[in-house]
mmCIF file of C-alpha atoms in Angstrom:
data_model
loop_
_atom_site.group_PDB
_atom_site.id
_atom_site.type_symbol
_atom_site.label_atom_id
_atom_site.label_comp_id
_atom_site.label_asym_id
_atom_site.label_seq_id
_atom_site.Cartn_x
_atom_site.Cartn_y
_atom_site.Cartn_z
ATOM 1 C CA UNK A 74 25.165 2.503 -21.216
ATOM 2 C CA UNK A 75 23.669 3.366 -17.832
ATOM 3 C CA UNK A 76 20.454 4.748 -19.334
ATOM 4 C CA UNK A 77 20.262 1.892 -21.806
ATOM 5 C CA UNK A 78 20.262 -0.674 -18.984
ATOM 6 C CA UNK A 79 17.695 1.356 -17.030
ATOM 7 C CA UNK A 80 15.322 1.413 -20.010
ATOM 8 C CA UNK A 81 16.009 -2.275 -20.655
ATOM 9 C CA UNK A 82 15.310 -3.173 -16.997
ATOM 10 C CA UNK A 83 12.072 -1.171 -16.998
ATOM 11 C CA UNK A 84 10.799 -2.821 -20.188
ATOM 12 C CA UNK A 85 11.762 -6.328 -19.045
ATOM 13 C CA UNK A 86 10.148 -5.874 -15.617
ATOM 14 C CA UNK A 87 6.948 -4.579 -17.241
ATOM 15 C CA UNK A 88 7.018 -7.432 -19.737
ATOM 16 C CA UNK A 89 7.757 -10.110 -17.106
ATOM 17 C CA UNK A 90 4.852 -8.988 -14.942
ATOM 18 C CA UNK A 91 2.190 -9.571 -17.573
ATOM 19 C CA UNK A 92 -0.232 -12.507 -17.224
ATOM 20 C CA UNK A 93 0.589 -13.685 -20.761
ATOM 21 C CA UNK A 94 4.217 -14.255 -19.766
ATOM 22 C CA UNK A 95 3.128 -16.288 -16.748
ATOM 23 C CA UNK A 96 0.881 -18.397 -18.960
ATOM 24 C CA UNK A 97 3.724 -18.947 -21.454
ATOM 25 C CA UNK A 98 6.052 -20.028 -18.642
ATOM 26 C CA UNK A 99 3.376 -22.369 -17.308
ATOM 27 C CA UNK A 100 2.885 -23.863 -20.782
ATOM 28 C CA UNK A 101 6.662 -24.390 -21.102
ATOM 29 C CA UNK A 102 6.700 -26.280 -17.777
ATOM 30 C CA UNK A 103 3.689 -28.390 -18.824
ATOM 31 C CA UNK A 104 5.361 -29.246 -22.141
ATOM 32 C CA UNK A 105 8.578 -30.121 -20.311
ATOM 33 C CA UNK A 106 6.641 -32.359 -17.892
ATOM 34 C CA UNK A 107 4.733 -34.010 -20.747
ATOM 35 C CA UNK A 108 8.011 -34.826 -22.506
ATOM 36 C CA UNK A 109 9.296 -36.627 -19.407
ATOM 37 C CA UNK A 110 8.052 -40.097 -20.432
ATOM 38 C CA UNK A 111 9.558 -39.731 -23.919
ATOM 39 C CA UNK A 112 12.980 -39.061 -22.404
ATOM 40 C CA UNK A 113 12.507 -41.638 -19.623
ATOM 41 C CA UNK A 114 12.777 -38.834 -17.068
ATOM 42 C CA UNK A 115 16.509 -38.795 -17.709
ATOM 43 C CA UNK A 116 19.058 -36.551 -16.088
ATOM 44 C CA UNK A 117 19.330 -34.582 -19.328
ATOM 45 C CA UNK A 118 15.554 -34.008 -19.296
ATOM 46 C CA UNK A 119 15.814 -32.648 -15.728
ATOM 47 C CA UNK A 120 18.916 -30.630 -16.553
ATOM 48 C CA UNK A 121 17.043 -28.758 -19.303
ATOM 49 C CA UNK A 122 14.432 -27.289 -16.921
ATOM 50 C CA UNK A 123 16.895 -26.744 -14.079
ATOM 51 C CA UNK A 124 19.377 -24.900 -16.270
ATOM 52 C CA UNK A 125 16.738 -22.839 -18.047
ATOM 53 C CA UNK A 126 14.989 -21.694 -14.870
ATOM 54 C CA UNK A 127 18.272 -21.003 -13.080
ATOM 55 C CA UNK A 128 19.593 -18.784 -15.862
ATOM 56 C CA UNK A 129 16.320 -16.868 -16.182
ATOM 57 C CA UNK A 130 16.047 -16.414 -12.418
ATOM 58 C CA UNK A 131 19.663 -15.289 -12.101
ATOM 59 C CA UNK A 132 19.296 -12.622 -14.801
ATOM 60 C CA UNK A 133 15.848 -11.459 -13.645
ATOM 61 C CA UNK A 134 17.133 -10.781 -10.122
ATOM 62 C CA UNK A 135 19.427 -8.041 -11.445
ATOM 63 C CA UNK A 136 16.879 -6.594 -13.846
ATOM 64 C CA UNK A 137 14.070 -6.471 -11.284
ATOM 65 C CA UNK A 138 16.357 -5.151 -8.550
ATOM 66 C CA UNK A 139 17.419 -2.296 -10.806
ATOM 67 C CA UNK A 140 13.817 -1.389 -11.642
ATOM 68 C CA UNK A 141 12.732 -1.652 -7.998
ATOM 69 C CA UNK A 142 15.625 0.480 -6.759
ATOM 70 C CA UNK A 143 14.808 3.246 -9.237
ATOM 71 C CA UNK A 144 11.113 3.122 -8.297
ATOM 72 C CA UNK A 145 11.979 3.326 -4.602
ATOM 73 C CA UNK A 146 14.271 6.303 -5.166
ATOM 74 C CA UNK A 147 11.566 8.079 -7.166
ATOM 75 C CA UNK A 148 9.008 7.474 -4.404
ATOM 76 C CA UNK A 149 11.470 8.746 -1.787
ATOM 77 C CA UNK A 150 12.098 11.906 -3.824
ATOM 78 C CA UNK A 151 8.354 12.512 -4.119
ATOM 79 C CA UNK A 152 7.812 11.959 -0.393
ATOM 80 C CA UNK A 153 10.707 14.288 0.437
ATOM 81 C CA UNK A 154 9.127 16.967 -1.747
ATOM 82 C CA UNK A 155 5.798 16.528 0.050
ATOM 83 C CA UNK A 156 7.528 16.816 3.418
ATOM 84 C CA UNK A 157 9.394 19.951 2.358
ATOM 85 C CA UNK A 158 6.258 21.675 1.079
ATOM 86 C CA UNK A 159 3.989 20.696 3.980
ATOM 87 C CA UNK A 160 3.874 21.266 7.713
ATOM 88 C CA UNK A 161 5.545 17.901 8.314
ATOM 89 C CA UNK A 162 8.876 17.758 10.080
ATOM 90 C CA UNK A 163 11.944 17.911 7.842
ATOM 91 C CA UNK A 164 13.796 15.475 10.099
ATOM 92 C CA UNK A 165 12.056 12.613 8.266
ATOM 93 C CA UNK A 166 13.884 13.354 5.031
ATOM 94 C CA UNK A 167 16.542 10.708 4.464
ATOM 95 C CA UNK A 168 15.348 8.242 7.109
ATOM 96 C CA UNK A 169 15.543 5.444 4.544
ATOM 97 C CA UNK A 170 19.308 5.519 5.192
ATOM 98 C CA UNK A 171 18.956 4.691 8.904
ATOM 99 C CA UNK A 172 19.807 1.237 10.208
ATOM 100 C CA UNK A 173 17.136 -1.176 11.461
ATOM 101 C CA UNK A 174 17.418 -0.224 15.147
ATOM 102 C CA UNK A 175 17.188 3.502 14.412
ATOM 103 C CA UNK A 176 14.132 2.923 12.227
ATOM 104 C CA UNK A 177 12.442 0.888 14.995
ATOM 105 C CA UNK A 178 13.171 3.646 17.526
ATOM 106 C CA UNK A 179 11.810 6.311 15.174
ATOM 107 C CA UNK A 180 8.706 4.200 14.501
ATOM 108 C CA UNK A 181 8.060 3.936 18.241
ATOM 109 C CA UNK A 182 8.471 7.700 18.684
ATOM 110 C CA UNK A 183 6.052 8.414 15.845
ATOM 111 C CA UNK A 184 3.534 5.927 17.281
ATOM 112 C CA UNK A 185 3.751 7.650 20.698
ATOM 113 C CA UNK A 186 3.306 11.053 19.098
ATOM 114 C CA UNK A 187 0.311 9.821 17.133
ATOM 115 C CA UNK A 188 -1.232 8.332 20.264
ATOM 116 C CA UNK A 189 -0.636 11.571 22.173
ATOM 117 C CA UNK A 190 -2.134 13.596 19.344
ATOM 118 C CA UNK A 191 -5.187 11.306 19.225
ATOM 119 C CA UNK A 192 -5.691 11.718 22.991
ATOM 120 C CA UNK A 193 -5.297 15.495 22.700
ATOM 121 C CA UNK A 194 -7.825 15.618 19.871
ATOM 122 C CA UNK A 195 -10.237 13.433 21.875
ATOM 123 C CA UNK A 196 -9.985 15.860 24.819
ATOM 124 C CA UNK A 197 -10.611 18.820 22.526
ATOM 125 C CA UNK A 198 -13.617 17.069 21.016
ATOM 126 C CA UNK A 199 -15.062 16.368 24.463
ATOM 127 C CA UNK A 200 -14.559 19.999 25.489
ATOM 128 C CA UNK A 201 -16.292 21.228 22.347
ATOM 129 C CA UNK A 202 -19.191 18.828 22.886
ATOM 130 C CA UNK A 203 -19.616 20.000 26.480
ATOM 131 C CA UNK A 204 -19.448 23.668 25.546
ATOM 132 C CA UNK A 205 -21.894 23.543 22.661
ATOM 133 C CA UNK A 206 -24.653 20.995 22.166
ATOM 134 C CA UNK A 207 -24.032 18.839 19.166
ATOM 135 C CA UNK A 208 -26.116 18.963 16.051
ATOM 136 C CA UNK A 209 -27.281 15.417 16.785
ATOM 137 C CA UNK A 210 -28.541 16.437 20.204
ATOM 138 C CA UNK A 211 -30.375 19.411 18.714
ATOM 139 C CA UNK A 212 -31.869 17.208 16.005
ATOM 140 C CA UNK A 213 -33.046 14.726 18.651
ATOM 141 C CA UNK A 214 -34.729 17.522 20.596
ATOM 142 C CA UNK A 215 -36.481 18.713 17.450
ATOM 143 C CA UNK A 216 -37.678 15.214 16.600
ATOM 144 C CA UNK A 217 -39.019 14.678 20.138
ATOM 145 C CA UNK A 218 -40.948 17.940 19.939
ATOM 146 C CA UNK A 219 -42.214 17.054 16.479
ATOM 147 C CA UNK A 220 -43.350 13.597 17.621
ATOM 148 C CA UNK A 221 -45.230 14.923 20.638
ATOM 149 C CA UNK A 222 -48.941 14.258 20.303
ATOM 150 C CA UNK A 223 -50.783 17.255 19.057
ATOM 151 C CA UNK A 224 -53.989 18.251 20.771
ATOM 152 C CA UNK A 225 -56.926 18.577 18.505
ATOM 153 C CA UNK A 226 -58.300 22.019 18.303
ATOM 154 C CA UNK A 227 -61.958 22.072 19.051
ATOM 155 C CA UNK A 228 -64.159 24.520 17.359
ATOM 156 C CA UNK A 229 -65.320 27.283 19.617
ATOM 157 C CA UNK A 230 -68.305 26.067 21.460
ATOM 158 C CA UNK A 231 -71.225 28.306 21.921
ATOM 159 C CA UNK A 232 -72.334 28.646 25.425
#
């Protein structure tokens, strides 16, 4: 039963996201609106669209939530595998279970670390540039030498 609902939710969410389904829903609303004058915009006429959209929305919430939850879990599993097989810190595995305040605190710590790393890398880059002339600087020197006016060689004059 569990797998049956999962497959059902996946198919329905794929189906509901197609442009054709949107167009069909739009056509249904246009037809409903066009029928308004024939039913004198009665309460029954309004009840039809209200009831229909409410039922569809109510059921789609559960179907889409199921599909989204499974997708999120799959993405988390993939990210955890990447973390485990890389040089990243294992402490990030499972952070999706933290509360909002803990996530904010962790986000701030990561931002500080990234800023510190960027500053460290900038210092290293400056040191490397000072120690060895850059390729751009060497290329500029070559182009200046190449652009220098050449003196014409005069044939040997006889004296």
